[in-house]
Amino acid sequence: MSDDRVKRAELLAWALARFERFAGIVDIVTKGGARQKLRLDHQEFGTIQRRYCASRTARDVVCKPRQVGFTTLEQARDIYHFLTVPGARVLATCQSLTGNDPYKLLSNNYRVMFESLQRAGLALRFRTETQGEWTLADRDASLRIVEAGASEKAAVKKGRAGTISRLHLTETAYYEYADDTLNAMLECVPSTEHGSEIVNESTPYGAAGFFYRACMAAGAGEGAYRLHFYRWYEQPEYATPLGEGERVEPRDDFERMLCEERGVSAEQLKWYRAKVLEKGPQKTHQEYPTDLDTCFLSSGRGFFDGGVTGRMLTDVRGRRDAGERPVEERDHGRVKVWMLPDADVGRVGVGGGREYIIAADTSEGGGGDPSGAVVRERLTGELACVVSGQYQPWELAARLAQLGEEYFGALIAVERNNHGHAVLQALVREHSYGNLYVHSDGKNGWPTNLVTRPTMLDALEDAHRRGLWTTPDLATLEQMKDFIITETGKAEAKRGSHDDLVMAEAICWAVRQLPGRRVDWAWHE
């Protein structure tokens, strides 16, 4: 063997021993169409990729800005797994579009990488080499590309697969039938003890769906996946040089936060402003995320101000990570107490005492939509308690009566529509609860109808936007994020989401604005 062949064989053996070395001999196609090596120390393909390589696990969810070369990086890892893992079964999935552009792009990237490896001296004896599948004649290994189904029927069919040792999901947020395609597919991946890998990477799109749920669950530490969230300003190339003598100063609170708290430079701020002018603020927040909550909120027409909700979510998650929790959790987590009643000042009828309102949105309690209720202090609006879960009407009535007594004979306002009638009857007949909300028509309970519904929601939206309404409850904010204005103009939860806490809050806020009446009950004597 000649010296050149020996050196080439040694180089290949050295590169195949570690992915970071392997990446340095693989060709990629840049945004400008040129070919270059996938060097992780290069500005265009470096900062985010190096961080990910250092922190990745066998189960990863990656929420990323656009055009940072992440899919390309993971395609190189697909090939590395394909070449180095015995019996490798690598599957990459992409969005299904007319013209098959994502499919063609993935295929071309793989082809360019394979060609560069062959030029480097790696003998690749393909048994199969098509646009979407590669198998090796001398090794039991395969690499395939699959499109997520463009219809529900096609999605179920696409999701059927044999054993998968590495699953690479690309731009998952944009799959039309993600659940149908991926749920069955994920079952084909063995446990991590067998060396399997799953990476689910996408730019954000919409506060619903498979990718959104995966990010939220991983971010909350639920399940086996680790969340990797990368902000646009972590990519060095997203900056525009300043002209001679040019100064770029923050114009608003958001820009001041970027510069003062996040360390965004004047050059980066200039780039960001140009992107907002090009795409608009909502699409910029989505495609070039700053915070996990606002990047998903900006997709779709939300009823509540997305920026306000996003800031609340970030603050609540930060306080939760710092150890702040409800004062108590009861009833298997269905009741979260944020503020206990003050027995010294709480007696109704005593000057200066607290007065509470309990508002409830009811359901059947059979496993569908949950029931929700909130307890707030009338004068300050401060949140005291949140109830959410599956309750039979009689069971919810018992819970509300118990909370009513605990909070000094609180005024209980139950939405009387549908199952609310049963809850109200149980409060009167079984619990003899005497402080029920009576509407202007003289009947117990709050009527949610064509007149009251938009009014009460608008009042809550106004208080939310102006900062008059706040909550430490993460579940309530998550529901507000998914509360949208549909194409018909109705404000309601997105498909697959719930709104029991939003509606309970709206009822509570509406009742709170009405003239109060105090009932002199000596519940705590």
XYZ file of C-alpha atoms in Angstrom:
525
model
C 0.000 0.000 0.000
C 1.401 3.423 -0.967
C 2.185 6.032 1.641
C -0.720 8.199 0.408
C -3.189 5.342 0.788
C -1.855 4.525 4.235
C -2.173 8.132 5.332
C -5.675 8.353 3.895
C -6.725 5.163 5.667
C -5.282 6.472 8.932
C -7.112 9.780 8.472
C -10.410 8.014 7.848
C -9.961 5.767 10.874
C -9.141 8.826 12.985
C -12.210 10.713 11.666
C -14.623 7.808 12.117
C -13.627 7.449 15.775
C -15.467 10.662 16.771
C -18.285 12.598 15.149
C -16.608 15.997 15.628
C -13.647 14.739 13.568
C -15.946 13.103 11.022
C -17.783 16.410 10.484
C -14.519 18.021 9.378
C -14.192 15.765 6.311
C -17.839 16.003 5.210
C -18.918 18.486 2.533
C -22.057 20.569 2.953
C -23.834 23.089 0.741
C -23.839 26.629 2.155
C -26.668 29.144 1.867
C -24.895 30.612 -1.147
C -24.775 27.250 -2.918
C -21.042 26.610 -2.490
C -19.557 23.475 -0.956
C -17.409 23.543 2.137
C -16.407 21.259 4.982
C -18.735 20.983 7.958
C -16.327 22.597 10.387
C -17.877 23.105 13.791
C -15.489 25.985 14.476
C -16.700 27.923 11.415
C -18.789 31.048 12.119
C -21.716 29.941 9.959
C -21.863 26.422 11.365
C -20.349 26.740 14.789
C -21.723 28.274 17.958
C -25.090 26.555 18.284
C -23.793 23.295 16.815
C -20.847 23.080 19.216
C -23.140 23.731 22.181
C -25.534 21.054 21.025
C -22.766 18.511 20.459
C -21.573 19.095 24.028
C -25.011 18.684 25.620
C -26.925 16.261 23.380
C -28.390 13.039 24.720
C -30.035 9.993 23.179
C -33.420 11.783 23.283
C -33.397 15.425 22.234
C -35.916 18.116 21.268
C -34.364 21.126 19.552
C -36.179 24.458 19.092
C -34.009 26.628 16.854
C -33.899 29.772 14.696
C -34.073 29.491 10.938
C -31.030 29.001 8.762
C -28.488 27.965 11.389
C -27.434 24.741 9.638
C -28.835 22.464 12.309
C -30.622 20.027 10.011
C -27.430 19.735 7.993
C -25.471 18.983 11.149
C -27.887 16.209 12.106
C -27.845 14.793 8.580
C -24.091 14.395 8.968
C -24.782 12.580 12.252
C -27.303 10.377 10.392
C -24.539 9.273 8.013
C -22.074 8.834 10.877
C -24.533 6.506 12.634
C -25.215 4.717 9.337
C -21.481 4.030 8.836
C -20.369 3.239 12.384
C -23.247 1.441 14.175
C -23.665 -2.278 13.404
C -27.115 -3.005 12.012
C -27.944 0.719 11.763
C -31.465 1.645 10.695
C -31.544 5.402 10.189
C -34.791 7.160 9.299
C -35.122 10.871 8.545
C -38.583 12.426 8.239
C -39.524 15.678 6.546
C -42.570 17.772 5.736
C -44.768 16.632 2.870
C -45.176 19.443 0.320
C -46.231 19.674 -3.305
C -43.047 19.383 -5.331
C -41.292 17.404 -2.564
C -38.844 20.262 -1.895
C -37.907 19.242 1.692
C -37.435 15.637 0.550
C -35.230 16.707 -2.358
C -33.174 19.009 -0.129
C -32.459 16.253 2.386
C -31.614 13.838 -0.414
C -29.216 16.284 -2.066
C -27.469 16.995 1.252
C -26.899 13.272 1.827
C -25.608 12.842 -1.730
C -23.098 15.681 -1.329
C -21.875 14.225 1.971
C -21.460 10.716 0.530
C -19.545 12.102 -2.466
C -17.138 13.970 -0.197
C -16.477 10.826 1.843
C -15.734 8.845 -1.316
C -13.301 11.530 -2.461
C -11.627 11.281 0.939
C -11.004 7.587 0.215
C -13.883 5.867 2.003
C -15.090 2.918 -0.089
C -18.906 3.003 -0.079
C -20.273 -0.094 -1.784
C -23.961 0.693 -2.034
C -26.426 -2.105 -2.601
C -29.193 0.516 -2.892
C -28.616 4.152 -3.837
C -31.773 6.086 -4.687
C -33.069 9.560 -3.975
C -34.488 8.441 -0.630
C -32.701 5.233 0.395
C -29.143 3.975 0.817
C -28.011 0.495 1.872
C -24.514 -0.994 1.945
C -23.556 -4.246 0.231
C -20.923 -5.190 2.815
C -22.753 -4.029 5.952
C -26.239 -4.529 7.398
C -27.179 -0.826 7.439
C -29.792 1.419 5.852
C -30.592 5.131 5.653
C -34.015 6.279 4.447
C -36.023 9.494 4.046
C -39.768 9.448 4.695
C -42.258 12.267 4.140
C -44.811 12.909 6.872
C -48.235 12.111 5.450
C -50.080 14.794 3.501
C -53.364 13.177 4.567
C -54.492 11.318 7.660
C -54.596 8.003 5.778
C -51.160 8.563 4.259
C -49.764 9.604 7.630
C -50.832 6.358 9.289
C -49.240 4.388 6.450
C -45.992 6.403 6.616
C -45.795 5.777 10.354
C -45.430 2.025 9.868
C -41.786 1.036 9.948
C -39.475 -1.711 11.113
C -36.919 -1.258 13.872
C -35.301 2.196 13.834
C -31.946 2.736 15.552
C -31.786 6.485 14.841
C -34.820 8.661 14.122
C -34.221 12.193 12.840
C -37.363 14.350 12.742
C -36.876 17.570 10.793
C -39.097 20.678 10.964
C -41.662 18.669 12.917
C -43.761 21.721 13.802
C -44.936 21.906 10.178
C -46.199 18.323 9.787
C -49.902 18.322 8.978
C -50.577 14.948 10.618
C -47.657 14.655 12.998
C -49.404 12.494 15.583
C -50.593 10.002 12.980
C -47.176 9.787 11.331
C -44.953 9.775 14.384
C -46.736 7.981 17.205
C -46.425 4.598 15.483
C -42.944 5.444 14.236
C -41.684 6.238 17.738
C -42.835 2.801 18.871
C -40.338 1.308 16.411
C -37.354 2.851 18.228
C -35.882 0.545 20.903
C -34.918 1.880 24.327
C -31.715 3.838 24.842
C -30.058 0.767 26.385
C -29.850 -0.568 22.821
C -28.009 2.546 21.618
C -30.962 4.152 19.838
C -31.222 7.881 19.181
C -34.079 10.297 18.524
C -33.608 13.949 17.625
C -36.701 16.102 17.032
C -35.628 19.463 15.617
C -37.674 22.318 14.212
C -38.242 26.023 14.076
C -41.352 26.852 16.153
C -44.789 27.178 14.615
C -47.995 27.499 16.586
C -48.813 26.853 20.228
C -50.273 23.409 19.538
C -49.341 20.122 17.964
C -46.710 17.418 18.356
C -43.586 19.594 18.367
C -45.074 22.207 20.693
C -46.130 19.546 23.190
C -42.708 17.915 22.983
C -40.968 21.234 23.738
C -43.262 22.062 26.646
C -42.923 18.597 28.178
C -39.142 18.524 27.815
C -38.880 22.074 29.154
C -40.885 21.050 32.220
C -38.607 18.070 32.800
C -41.354 15.587 31.966
C -40.370 12.426 30.126
C -37.066 11.243 28.694
C -36.323 14.114 26.316
C -33.974 17.035 26.884
C -34.951 20.434 25.488
C -32.345 22.455 23.612
C -33.633 25.971 22.933
C -31.457 28.362 20.907
C -32.103 32.074 20.484
C -31.363 34.020 17.326
C -28.693 36.207 18.909
C -26.659 33.121 19.824
C -25.795 32.815 16.131
C -22.854 35.204 15.394
C -23.777 35.800 11.755
C -27.064 37.466 12.735
C -25.544 40.937 12.940
C -25.261 43.866 10.527
C -22.168 46.130 10.591
C -22.778 49.743 11.584
C -21.958 52.565 9.238
C -19.365 55.159 10.109
C -20.633 57.154 13.077
C -23.885 55.148 13.178
C -25.492 54.560 16.556
C -28.239 52.061 17.251
C -29.998 52.522 20.595
C -32.934 50.552 22.052
C -36.314 52.061 21.168
C -38.644 50.196 23.516
C -38.755 47.905 26.548
C -38.240 44.777 24.481
C -35.135 46.153 22.775
C -33.815 47.410 26.113
C -34.287 43.912 27.539
C -32.364 42.442 24.606
C -29.455 44.825 25.052
C -29.297 45.212 28.823
C -30.298 41.713 29.978
C -29.366 39.498 27.034
C -26.225 41.303 25.877
C -27.394 41.935 22.305
C -24.960 44.243 20.486
C -25.828 47.280 18.381
C -24.926 45.273 15.253
C -27.294 42.479 16.273
C -30.048 44.951 17.099
C -29.663 46.515 13.654
C -30.008 43.062 12.067
C -33.073 42.308 14.174
C -34.836 45.543 13.182
C -34.258 44.818 9.503
C -35.731 41.360 9.957
C -38.834 42.835 11.642
C -39.278 45.252 8.727
C -38.959 42.350 6.288
C -41.180 39.795 8.020
C -43.168 41.697 10.634
C -42.803 41.255 14.405
C -44.898 38.085 14.759
C -43.116 36.063 12.092
C -39.744 37.335 13.297
C -40.471 36.149 16.854
C -41.507 32.790 15.426
C -38.650 32.155 13.020
C -35.969 33.886 15.093
C -37.048 33.120 18.665
C -36.063 35.104 21.732
C -38.087 33.185 24.331
C -39.676 29.763 24.192
C -43.146 31.086 24.991
C -43.318 34.051 22.624
C -41.992 32.105 19.632
C -44.953 29.707 19.830
C -47.435 32.406 20.815
C -46.707 34.486 17.747
C -48.154 31.819 15.446
C -51.883 32.206 14.858
C -54.241 34.953 15.970
C -54.257 34.783 19.732
C -57.089 36.360 21.701
C -54.802 37.498 24.521
C -51.724 39.622 23.900
C -48.976 37.116 23.094
C -46.152 39.292 24.344
C -47.834 39.829 27.718
C -48.627 36.137 28.121
C -45.118 35.200 27.059
C -43.528 37.494 29.630
C -45.835 36.092 32.328
C -44.936 32.542 31.356
C -41.222 33.296 31.410
C -41.553 34.931 34.831
C -43.658 32.091 36.276
C -41.317 29.408 34.924
C -38.338 31.294 36.324
C -39.944 31.522 39.759
C -40.936 27.865 39.572
C -37.361 26.860 38.703
C -36.210 28.961 41.667
C -38.400 26.833 43.929
C -41.650 28.819 44.134
C -44.625 26.499 44.380
C -48.252 26.718 45.552
C -48.702 26.967 49.303
C -50.545 23.649 49.155
C -51.606 21.073 46.589
C -54.693 19.020 47.399
C -56.953 16.430 45.870
C -54.169 14.698 43.900
C -52.978 17.966 42.398
C -56.382 19.105 41.174
C -56.443 21.931 43.753
C -53.560 24.398 44.015
C -53.686 26.879 46.883
C -51.670 30.036 46.245
C -52.930 32.123 49.182
C -54.433 30.809 52.423
C -57.287 32.799 54.012
C -56.260 35.135 56.823
C -58.385 34.101 59.790
C -57.714 37.319 61.687
C -59.196 39.607 59.083
C -61.291 37.202 57.099
C -64.624 37.179 58.884
C -67.239 38.419 56.506
C -69.040 41.432 57.866
C -66.080 42.672 59.890
C -64.721 45.993 58.628
C -61.498 45.560 56.708
C -62.029 41.796 56.294
C -61.338 39.961 53.051
C -64.095 38.985 50.677
C -63.549 36.237 48.128
C -65.167 35.234 44.844
C -65.163 31.668 43.511
C -65.966 31.300 39.809
C -66.420 27.915 38.136
C -66.644 26.579 34.593
C -68.190 23.114 34.728
C -68.049 19.939 32.647
C -69.556 16.470 32.769
C -66.488 14.959 34.428
C -66.394 11.861 32.260
C -62.865 12.164 30.918
C -63.414 14.929 28.339
C -63.019 18.604 29.096
C -62.053 19.317 32.716
C -63.907 21.571 35.119
C -62.099 24.682 36.312
C -62.533 27.165 39.142
C -60.609 30.071 40.624
C -60.735 31.837 43.970
C -59.800 35.521 44.013
C -59.976 38.258 46.611
C -62.599 40.775 45.468
C -60.855 44.013 46.408
C -57.314 43.284 45.186
C -58.041 40.595 42.600
C -55.257 38.480 44.121
C -55.393 34.793 43.219
C -55.970 32.461 46.159
C -56.717 29.065 44.621
C -57.050 27.208 41.307
C -59.119 24.068 40.716
C -58.813 22.065 37.491
C -59.558 18.447 36.707
C -62.170 15.779 36.085
C -65.032 16.286 38.540
C -68.524 14.873 38.505
C -71.037 17.721 39.072
C -71.844 16.586 42.637
C -68.123 16.199 43.375
C -67.344 19.702 42.089
C -70.177 21.135 44.166
C -68.701 19.541 47.309
C -65.263 20.963 46.470
C -66.652 24.459 45.847
C -68.707 24.386 49.055
C -65.619 23.360 51.032
C -63.559 26.175 49.527
C -66.403 28.623 50.044
C -66.498 27.863 53.744
C -62.715 27.993 54.016
C -62.622 31.412 52.341
C -65.129 32.987 54.754
C -68.368 32.318 52.913
C -67.040 33.280 49.493
C -69.486 34.309 46.789
C -69.701 31.325 44.427
C -70.494 32.087 40.770
C -71.060 28.888 38.786
C -71.599 28.995 35.040
C -75.135 27.673 34.909
C -75.021 26.414 31.323
C -75.238 22.638 30.769
C -73.769 20.742 33.744
C -73.645 23.922 35.813
C -77.310 23.421 36.697
C -76.463 20.155 38.457
C -73.625 21.814 40.367
C -75.904 24.661 41.481
C -78.629 22.263 42.591
C -76.127 20.274 44.658
C -74.795 23.459 46.277
C -78.324 24.417 47.334
C -79.882 21.052 48.193
C -76.964 19.020 49.496
C -74.738 21.719 50.981
C -77.254 24.460 51.792
C -74.729 27.002 50.545
C -76.225 30.444 51.061
C -73.889 32.815 49.189
C -74.452 31.984 45.540
C -74.154 34.531 42.759
C -77.575 35.637 41.569
C -77.692 37.153 38.087
C -79.788 40.168 37.091
C -82.547 37.818 35.921
C -82.998 36.654 39.529
C -81.613 33.149 38.926
C -78.615 31.476 40.559
C -75.459 31.172 38.492
C -73.673 33.013 35.719
C -75.214 32.684 32.239
C -72.619 32.476 29.478
C -74.472 33.497 26.325
C -74.150 35.594 23.175
C -74.344 38.780 25.253
C -72.252 37.964 28.340
C -69.550 35.800 26.736
C -67.818 38.412 24.540
C -68.208 41.051 27.234
C -66.608 39.010 29.995
C -63.781 37.799 27.733
C -63.074 41.320 26.518
C -62.928 42.545 30.126
C -60.401 39.838 31.023
C -58.357 40.551 27.891
C -58.237 44.256 28.754
C -57.123 43.533 32.332
C -54.534 41.030 31.085
C -53.090 43.448 28.519
C -52.938 46.368 30.989
C -51.318 44.300 33.712
C -54.306 44.542 36.063
C -54.798 40.768 35.999
C -51.945 38.411 36.912
C -51.540 34.793 37.927
C -48.747 32.575 39.253
C -50.525 29.549 37.783
C -48.747 27.995 34.809
C -51.754 25.950 33.640
C -53.905 29.084 33.317
C -51.267 30.865 31.225
C -50.837 27.806 29.011
C -54.570 27.891 28.298
C -54.443 31.612 27.533
C -51.702 30.923 25.029
C -53.959 28.454 23.194
C -57.043 30.689 23.303
C -57.507 32.033 19.772
C -59.868 33.846 17.455
C -61.028 31.317 14.880
C -61.816 31.970 11.227
C -65.468 32.397 12.184
C -64.500 35.141 14.629
C -65.251 33.162 17.788
C -62.788 33.282 20.682
C -62.155 29.768 21.971
C -59.472 27.183 22.738
C -57.508 25.714 19.876
C -58.476 22.240 18.799
C -57.076 19.770 21.312
C -56.700 22.416 24.039
C -58.865 23.359 27.025
C -60.274 26.673 28.259
C -61.873 25.816 31.626
C -59.508 28.075 33.563
C -59.778 30.915 31.037
C -63.562 30.854 31.276
C -63.489 30.619 35.076
C -61.166 33.626 35.186
C -63.432 35.565 32.824
C -66.483 34.846 35.004
C -64.559 35.784 38.135
C -63.340 39.043 36.633
C -66.833 39.950 35.407
C -68.450 39.245 38.799
C -65.676 41.143 40.539
C -66.604 44.285 38.603
C -70.203 44.154 39.852
C -71.283 45.898 43.064
C -70.401 43.620 45.963
C -72.621 42.505 48.787
C -71.306 41.144 52.052
C -73.152 38.377 53.908
C -72.623 38.268 57.675
C -71.913 34.562 58.095
C -69.974 33.507 61.179
C -68.237 30.609 59.472
C -65.116 30.843 61.630
C -66.371 31.671 65.073
